[in-house]
Coordinates of C-alpha atoms and ligand atoms in Angstrom, one line a residue:
X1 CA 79.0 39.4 -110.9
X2 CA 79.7 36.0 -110.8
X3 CA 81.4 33.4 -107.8
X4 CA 85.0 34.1 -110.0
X5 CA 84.8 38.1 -110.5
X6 CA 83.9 38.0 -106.6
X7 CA 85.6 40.6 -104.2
X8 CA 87.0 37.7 -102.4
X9 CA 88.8 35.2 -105.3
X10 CA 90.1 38.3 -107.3
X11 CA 91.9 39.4 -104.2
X12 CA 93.5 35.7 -103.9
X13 CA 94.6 36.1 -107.5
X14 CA 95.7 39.6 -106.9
X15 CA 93.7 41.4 -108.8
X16 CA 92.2 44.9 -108.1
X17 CA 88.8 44.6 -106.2
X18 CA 85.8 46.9 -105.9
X19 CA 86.5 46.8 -101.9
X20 CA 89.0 44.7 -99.7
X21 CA 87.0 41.3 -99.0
X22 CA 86.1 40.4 -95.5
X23 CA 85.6 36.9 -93.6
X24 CA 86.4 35.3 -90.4
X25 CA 88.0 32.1 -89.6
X26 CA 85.5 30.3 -87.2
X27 CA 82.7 32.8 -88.7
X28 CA 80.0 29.6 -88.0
X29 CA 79.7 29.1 -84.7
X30 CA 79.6 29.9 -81.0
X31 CA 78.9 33.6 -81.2
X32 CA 76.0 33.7 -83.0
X33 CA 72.7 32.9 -81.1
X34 CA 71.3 31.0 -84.3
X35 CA 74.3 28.8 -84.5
X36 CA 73.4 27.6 -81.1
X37 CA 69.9 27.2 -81.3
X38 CA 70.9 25.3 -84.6
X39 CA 72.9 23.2 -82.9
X40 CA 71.2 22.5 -79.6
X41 CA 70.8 18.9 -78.2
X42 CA 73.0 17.8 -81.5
X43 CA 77.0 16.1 -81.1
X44 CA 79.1 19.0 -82.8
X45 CA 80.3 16.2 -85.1
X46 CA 77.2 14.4 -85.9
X47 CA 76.0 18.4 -86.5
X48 CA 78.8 18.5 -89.4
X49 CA 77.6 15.1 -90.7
X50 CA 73.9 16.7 -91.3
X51 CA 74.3 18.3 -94.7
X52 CA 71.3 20.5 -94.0
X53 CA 72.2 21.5 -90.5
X54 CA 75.8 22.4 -92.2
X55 CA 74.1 24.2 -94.9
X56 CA 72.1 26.7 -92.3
X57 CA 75.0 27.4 -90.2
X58 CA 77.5 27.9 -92.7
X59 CA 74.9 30.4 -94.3
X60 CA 74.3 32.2 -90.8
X61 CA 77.3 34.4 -91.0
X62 CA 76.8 34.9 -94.2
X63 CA 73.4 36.5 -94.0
X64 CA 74.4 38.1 -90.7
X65 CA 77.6 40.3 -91.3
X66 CA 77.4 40.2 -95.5
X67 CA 80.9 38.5 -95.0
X68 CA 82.5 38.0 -98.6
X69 CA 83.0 34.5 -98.3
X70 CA 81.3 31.4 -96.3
X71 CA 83.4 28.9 -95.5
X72 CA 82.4 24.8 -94.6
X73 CA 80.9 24.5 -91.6
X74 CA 82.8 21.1 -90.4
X75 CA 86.3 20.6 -88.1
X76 CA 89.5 19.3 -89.5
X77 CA 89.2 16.1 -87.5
X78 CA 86.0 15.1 -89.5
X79 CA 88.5 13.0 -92.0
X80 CA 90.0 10.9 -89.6
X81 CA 86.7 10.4 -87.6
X82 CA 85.5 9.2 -91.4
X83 CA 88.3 7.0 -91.5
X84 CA 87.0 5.0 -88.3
X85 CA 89.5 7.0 -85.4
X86 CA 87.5 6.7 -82.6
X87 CA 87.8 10.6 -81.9
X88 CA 84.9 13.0 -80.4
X89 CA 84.7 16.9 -79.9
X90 CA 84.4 17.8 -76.2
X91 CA 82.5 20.8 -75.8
X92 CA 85.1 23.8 -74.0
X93 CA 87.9 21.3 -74.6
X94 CA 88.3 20.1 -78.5
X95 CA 89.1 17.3 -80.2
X96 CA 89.7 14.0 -78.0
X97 CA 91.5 11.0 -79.4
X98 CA 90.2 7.4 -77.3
X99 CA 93.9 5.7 -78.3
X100 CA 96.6 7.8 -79.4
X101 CA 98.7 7.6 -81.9
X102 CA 102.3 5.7 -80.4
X103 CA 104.2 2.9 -82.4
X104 CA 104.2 1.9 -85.7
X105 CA 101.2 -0.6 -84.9
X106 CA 98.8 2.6 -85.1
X107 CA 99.6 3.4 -88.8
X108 CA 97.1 0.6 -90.3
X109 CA 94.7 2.1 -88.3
X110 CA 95.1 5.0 -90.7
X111 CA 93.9 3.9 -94.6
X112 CA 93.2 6.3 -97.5
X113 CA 90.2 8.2 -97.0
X114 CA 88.0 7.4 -100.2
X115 CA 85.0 10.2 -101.0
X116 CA 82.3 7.8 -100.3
X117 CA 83.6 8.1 -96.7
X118 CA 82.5 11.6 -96.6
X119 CA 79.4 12.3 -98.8
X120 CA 77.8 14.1 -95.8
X121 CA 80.7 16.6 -96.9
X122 CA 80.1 16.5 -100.7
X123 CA 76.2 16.6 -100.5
X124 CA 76.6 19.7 -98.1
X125 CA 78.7 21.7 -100.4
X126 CA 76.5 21.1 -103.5
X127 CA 73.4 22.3 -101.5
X128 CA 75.7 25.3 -100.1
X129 CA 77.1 26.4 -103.6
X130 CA 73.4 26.4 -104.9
X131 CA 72.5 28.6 -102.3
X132 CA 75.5 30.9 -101.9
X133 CA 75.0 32.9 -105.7
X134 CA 77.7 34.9 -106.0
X135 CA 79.5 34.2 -103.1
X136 CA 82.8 31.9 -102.6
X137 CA 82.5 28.8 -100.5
X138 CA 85.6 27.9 -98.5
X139 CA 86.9 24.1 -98.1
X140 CA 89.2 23.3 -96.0
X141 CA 91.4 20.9 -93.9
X142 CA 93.8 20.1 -91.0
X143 CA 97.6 20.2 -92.4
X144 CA 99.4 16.8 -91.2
X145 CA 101.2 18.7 -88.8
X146 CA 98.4 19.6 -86.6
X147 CA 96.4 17.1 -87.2
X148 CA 99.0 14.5 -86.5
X149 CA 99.1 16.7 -82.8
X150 CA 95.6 15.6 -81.7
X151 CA 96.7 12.1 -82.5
X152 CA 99.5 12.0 -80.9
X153 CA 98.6 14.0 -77.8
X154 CA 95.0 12.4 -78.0
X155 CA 93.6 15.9 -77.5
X156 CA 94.6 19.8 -77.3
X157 CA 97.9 20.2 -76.1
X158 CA 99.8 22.7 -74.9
X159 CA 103.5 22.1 -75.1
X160 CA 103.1 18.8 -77.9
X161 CA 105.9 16.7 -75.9
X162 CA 104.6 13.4 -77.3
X163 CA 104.2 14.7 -81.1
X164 CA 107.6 16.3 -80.5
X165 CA 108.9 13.1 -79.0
X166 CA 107.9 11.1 -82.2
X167 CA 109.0 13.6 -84.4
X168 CA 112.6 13.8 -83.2
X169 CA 112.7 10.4 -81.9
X170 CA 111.3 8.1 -84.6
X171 CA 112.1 10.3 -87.5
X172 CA 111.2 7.5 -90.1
X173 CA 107.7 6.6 -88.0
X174 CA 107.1 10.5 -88.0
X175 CA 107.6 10.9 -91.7
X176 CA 105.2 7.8 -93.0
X177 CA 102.2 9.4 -90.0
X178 CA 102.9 12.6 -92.1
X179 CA 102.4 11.1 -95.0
X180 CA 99.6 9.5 -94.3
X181 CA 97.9 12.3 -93.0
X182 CA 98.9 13.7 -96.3
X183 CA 97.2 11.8 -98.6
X184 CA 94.1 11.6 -96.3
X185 CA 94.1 15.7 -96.1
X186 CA 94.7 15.9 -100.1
X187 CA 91.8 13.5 -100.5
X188 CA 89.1 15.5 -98.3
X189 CA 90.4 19.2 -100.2
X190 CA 89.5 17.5 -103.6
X191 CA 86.2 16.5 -102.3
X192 CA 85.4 20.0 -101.3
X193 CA 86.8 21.2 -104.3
X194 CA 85.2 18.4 -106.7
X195 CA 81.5 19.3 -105.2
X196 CA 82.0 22.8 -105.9
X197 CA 84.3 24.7 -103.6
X198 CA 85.8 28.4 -104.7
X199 CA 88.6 28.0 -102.6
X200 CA 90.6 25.8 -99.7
X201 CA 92.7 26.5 -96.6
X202 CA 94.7 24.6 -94.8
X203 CA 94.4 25.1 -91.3
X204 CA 98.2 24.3 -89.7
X205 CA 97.3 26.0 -86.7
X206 CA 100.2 24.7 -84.3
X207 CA 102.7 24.3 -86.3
X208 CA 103.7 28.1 -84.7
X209 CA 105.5 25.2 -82.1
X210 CA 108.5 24.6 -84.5
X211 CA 111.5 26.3 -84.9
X212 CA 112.2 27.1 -88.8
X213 CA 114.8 24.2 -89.5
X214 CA 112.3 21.6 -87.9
X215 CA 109.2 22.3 -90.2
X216 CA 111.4 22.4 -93.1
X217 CA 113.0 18.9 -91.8
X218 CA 110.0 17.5 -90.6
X219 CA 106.6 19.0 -92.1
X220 CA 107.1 21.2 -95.2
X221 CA 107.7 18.0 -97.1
X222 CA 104.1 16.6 -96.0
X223 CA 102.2 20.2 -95.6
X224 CA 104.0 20.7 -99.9
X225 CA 102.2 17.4 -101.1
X226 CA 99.1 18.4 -100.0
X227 CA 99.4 22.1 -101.4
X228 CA 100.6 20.5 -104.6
X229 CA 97.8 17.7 -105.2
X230 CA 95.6 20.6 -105.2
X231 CA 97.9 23.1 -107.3
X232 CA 96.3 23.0 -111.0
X233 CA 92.4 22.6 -109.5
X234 CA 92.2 26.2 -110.1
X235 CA 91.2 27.2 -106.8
X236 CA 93.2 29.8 -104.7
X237 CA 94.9 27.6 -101.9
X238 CA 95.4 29.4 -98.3
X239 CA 97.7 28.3 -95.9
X240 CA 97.5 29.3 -92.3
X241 CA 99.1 29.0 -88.9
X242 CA 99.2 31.0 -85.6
X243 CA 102.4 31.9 -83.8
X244 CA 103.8 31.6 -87.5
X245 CA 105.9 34.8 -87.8
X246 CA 109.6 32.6 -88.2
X247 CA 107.6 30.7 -90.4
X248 CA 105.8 32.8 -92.8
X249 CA 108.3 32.3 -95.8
X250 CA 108.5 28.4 -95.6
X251 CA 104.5 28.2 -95.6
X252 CA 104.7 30.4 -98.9
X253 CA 107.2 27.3 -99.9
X254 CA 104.9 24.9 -98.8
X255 CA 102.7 26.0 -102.0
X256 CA 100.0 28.7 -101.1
X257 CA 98.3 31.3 -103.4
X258 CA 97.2 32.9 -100.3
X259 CA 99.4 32.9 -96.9
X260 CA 97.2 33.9 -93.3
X261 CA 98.6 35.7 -90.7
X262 CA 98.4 36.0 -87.2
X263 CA 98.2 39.5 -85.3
X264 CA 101.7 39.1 -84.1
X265 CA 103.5 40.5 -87.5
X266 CA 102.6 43.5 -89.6
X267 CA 101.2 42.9 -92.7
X268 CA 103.8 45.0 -94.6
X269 CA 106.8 42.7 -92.6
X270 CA 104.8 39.5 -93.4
X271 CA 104.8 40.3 -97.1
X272 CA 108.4 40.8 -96.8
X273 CA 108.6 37.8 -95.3
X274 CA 106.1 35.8 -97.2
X275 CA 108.3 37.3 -100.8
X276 CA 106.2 38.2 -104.2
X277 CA 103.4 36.5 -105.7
X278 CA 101.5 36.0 -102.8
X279 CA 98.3 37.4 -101.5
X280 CA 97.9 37.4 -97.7
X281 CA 95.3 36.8 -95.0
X282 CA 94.5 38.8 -91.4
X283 CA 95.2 40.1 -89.2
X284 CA 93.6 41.8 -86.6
X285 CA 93.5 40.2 -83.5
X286 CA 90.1 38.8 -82.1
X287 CA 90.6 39.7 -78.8
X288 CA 90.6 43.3 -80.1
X289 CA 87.2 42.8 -80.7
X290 CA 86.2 43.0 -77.2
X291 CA 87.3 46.6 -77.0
X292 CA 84.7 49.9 -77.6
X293 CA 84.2 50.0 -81.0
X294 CA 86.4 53.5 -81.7
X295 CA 89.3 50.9 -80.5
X296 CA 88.2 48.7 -83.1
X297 CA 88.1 50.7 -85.8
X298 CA 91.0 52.1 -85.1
X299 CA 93.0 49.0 -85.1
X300 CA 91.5 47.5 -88.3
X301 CA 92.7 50.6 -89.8
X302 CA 96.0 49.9 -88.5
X303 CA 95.6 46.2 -90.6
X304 CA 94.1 48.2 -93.6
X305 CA 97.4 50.6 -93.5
X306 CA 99.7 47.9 -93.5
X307 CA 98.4 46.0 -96.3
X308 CA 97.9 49.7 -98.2
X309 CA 100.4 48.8 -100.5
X310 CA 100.2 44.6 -101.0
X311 CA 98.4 43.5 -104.4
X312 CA 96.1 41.3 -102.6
X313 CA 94.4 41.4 -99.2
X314 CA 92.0 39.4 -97.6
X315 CA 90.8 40.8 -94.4
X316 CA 90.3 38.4 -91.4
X317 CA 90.9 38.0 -87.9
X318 CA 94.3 36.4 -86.7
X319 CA 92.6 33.4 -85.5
X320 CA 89.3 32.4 -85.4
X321 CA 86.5 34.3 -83.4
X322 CA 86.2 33.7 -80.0
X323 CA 83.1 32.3 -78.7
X324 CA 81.9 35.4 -76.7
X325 CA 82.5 37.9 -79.6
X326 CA 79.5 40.0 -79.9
X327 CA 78.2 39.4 -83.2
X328 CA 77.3 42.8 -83.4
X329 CA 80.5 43.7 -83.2
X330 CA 81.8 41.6 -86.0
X331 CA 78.8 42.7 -89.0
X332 CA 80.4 46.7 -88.1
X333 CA 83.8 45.4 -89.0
X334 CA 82.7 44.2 -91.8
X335 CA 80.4 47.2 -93.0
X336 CA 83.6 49.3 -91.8
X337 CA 86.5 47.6 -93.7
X338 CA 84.3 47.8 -97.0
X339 CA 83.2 51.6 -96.6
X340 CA 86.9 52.0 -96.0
X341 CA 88.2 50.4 -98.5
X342 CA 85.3 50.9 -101.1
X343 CA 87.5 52.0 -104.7
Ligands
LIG401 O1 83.3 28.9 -89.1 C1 84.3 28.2 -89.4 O2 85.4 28.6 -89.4 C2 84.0 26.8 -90.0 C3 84.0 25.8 -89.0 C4 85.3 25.3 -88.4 C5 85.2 24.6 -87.1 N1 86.4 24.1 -86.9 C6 83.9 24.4 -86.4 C7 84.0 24.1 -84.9 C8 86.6 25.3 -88.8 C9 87.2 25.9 -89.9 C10 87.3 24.5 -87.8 C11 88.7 24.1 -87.9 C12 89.4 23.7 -86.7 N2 89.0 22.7 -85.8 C13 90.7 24.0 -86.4 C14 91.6 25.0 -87.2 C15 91.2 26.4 -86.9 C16 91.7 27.0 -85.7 O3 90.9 27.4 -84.9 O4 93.0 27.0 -85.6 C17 91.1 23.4 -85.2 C18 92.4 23.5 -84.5 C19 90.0 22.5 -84.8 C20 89.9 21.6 -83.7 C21 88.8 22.1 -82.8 N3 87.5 21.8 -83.0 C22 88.9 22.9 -81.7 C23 90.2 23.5 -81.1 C24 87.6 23.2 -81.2 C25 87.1 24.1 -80.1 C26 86.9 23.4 -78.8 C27 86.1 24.4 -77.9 O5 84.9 24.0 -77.7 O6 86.6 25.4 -77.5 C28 86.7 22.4 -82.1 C29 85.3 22.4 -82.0 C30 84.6 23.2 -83.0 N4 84.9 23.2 -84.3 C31 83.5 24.1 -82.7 C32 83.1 24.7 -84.0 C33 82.0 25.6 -84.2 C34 82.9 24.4 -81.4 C35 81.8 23.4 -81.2 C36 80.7 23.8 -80.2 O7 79.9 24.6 -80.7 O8 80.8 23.4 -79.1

């Protein structure tokens, strides 16, 4: 086998596969025991700017549950923190922003993000892709949408009343921070991908905020020139977002080869939703994970039954894992959905 006849790309591309391919969106991290003893004593973001430290805790899951693809250990506000945004990751809380995003005087603070910027990010996925054999590295990135909500809000939010406020209130402003955030987004996929990544995602994960007509209005545009700068680099480009269901065909729009799906819609209505040609992403829910394990097996068939009859299928959780998952429990899913699905 080689990283391109992998279980994992050949079901981006839809193509049959030996057994339906397994990973988990925040796979590196909390849960596992190594990951924090990895970590401990060390800034989560100067941990992602440690190309060794990233390179053992982006394998960790790997060699733990035989997951079918590892994906970057780093956070989508690593770009702008390279770009000199005085941000920082608060441990229990997120990202945190020192001086939001406001007026029109904050865009110069945002320049083009050049690969020298990040060749933490580079080095890392050369080491990881000499390590990982035969199986896919993921890249990814924060779409402008999202990303543009920590710097608006200057941290998580719940409601995104400034972002919102910009968006509908300065639409010009709104549209040249999207862009921006574009360009700088584009530019840290291509490093990933330059250095040697299988694949990319793009994280929009609260983008599940907007009402159809408002993320075709006021974010497709920016979320479709990031899909497209990456479009002919030949690697499978997944777009995701929770809280997505009224959204699921536009993110297809946006330009993915792969769309990820929360645990709120079927997969058989997403696909209807998502229309032909693509492969999709999920979605069992990670809270489910908590349950006895008969509970969770019998819910990850549910997921397996409802993507029976789609051409490609990536399993993964809806969202990423939460921190006090058992690990255990997540290396049986895995073993599980392979025997299961083992052709
Ligand atoms: O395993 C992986 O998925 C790769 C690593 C990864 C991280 N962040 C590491 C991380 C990925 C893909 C991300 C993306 C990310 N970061 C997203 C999109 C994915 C999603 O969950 O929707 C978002 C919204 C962020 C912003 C962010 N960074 C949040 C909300 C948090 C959690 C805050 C908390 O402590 O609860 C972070 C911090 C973060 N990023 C951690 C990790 C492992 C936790 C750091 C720690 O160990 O304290």
């Amino acid at each position: 086998m080689t990283v391109t006849d992998s279980p994992f790309l050949r079901a981006c591309r839809r193509e049959p596969v030996p057994h339906t391919p397994v990973w988990f969106m925040r796979q590196a991290g909390r849960s596992l025991p190594e990951y924090r003893k990895a970590r401990e004593g060390i800034a989560m973001l100067d941990s992602c700017m440690r190309p060794e430290l990233v390179t053992e805790i982006t394998l960790q899951p790997v060699r733990r549950h035989q997951v079918d693809a590892a994906v970057l250990f780093s956070d989508i506000v690593i770009p702008l923190r390279a770009i000199g945004v005085d941000l920082d990751i608060r441990p229990g809380v997120g990202p945190v922003v020192a001086r939001p995003f406001r007026s029109r005087a904050d865009l110069e603070r945002l320049r083009p993000l050049e690969p020298d910027d990040v060749k933490y990010v580079s080095e890392a996925v050369r080491m990881l892709t000499g390590e990982l054999g035969d199986t896919p590295l993921i890249g990814f990135a924060g779409a402008p949408f999202t990303l543009a909500s920590y710097l608006v809000e200057g941290g998580p939010s719940r409601h995104h009343e400034h972002t919102k406020a910009l968006m509908y209130g300065d639409p010009a402003l709104w549209a040249e921070l999207l862009d921006r955030l574009a360009g700088i987004t584009s530019a840290f996929l291509d490093v990933q991908i330059e250095a040697g990544a299988s694949a990319v995602q793009l994280f929009d994960s609260w983008v599940g905020a907007l009402s159809p007509a408002d993320y075709r209005r006021a974010v497709l545009p920016a979320s479709a020139r990031v899909l497209g700068a990456v479009a002919d680099r030949g690697v499978p480009r997944i777009h995701f977002g929770v809280g997505t269901g009224e959204l699921l065909g536009l993110l297809a729009e946006a330009g993915a080869d792969v769309v990820g799906v929360d645990w709120r819609v079927p997969l058989d209505e997403a696909a209807r939703r998502v229309g032909l040609g693509r492969a999709l992403q999920g979605n069992l829910d990670p809270a489910v994970l908590f349950a006895p394990r008969e509970a969770v097996e019998a819910e990850a068939d549910r997921v397996l039954k409802a993507a029976a009859g789609l051409p490609g299928h990536v399993f993964n959780l809806g969202h990423g894992v939460l921190p006090d998952t058992d690990p255990d429990a997540l290396t049986r899913l895995v073993a599980y959905v392979h025997e299961r699905t083992a052709r």
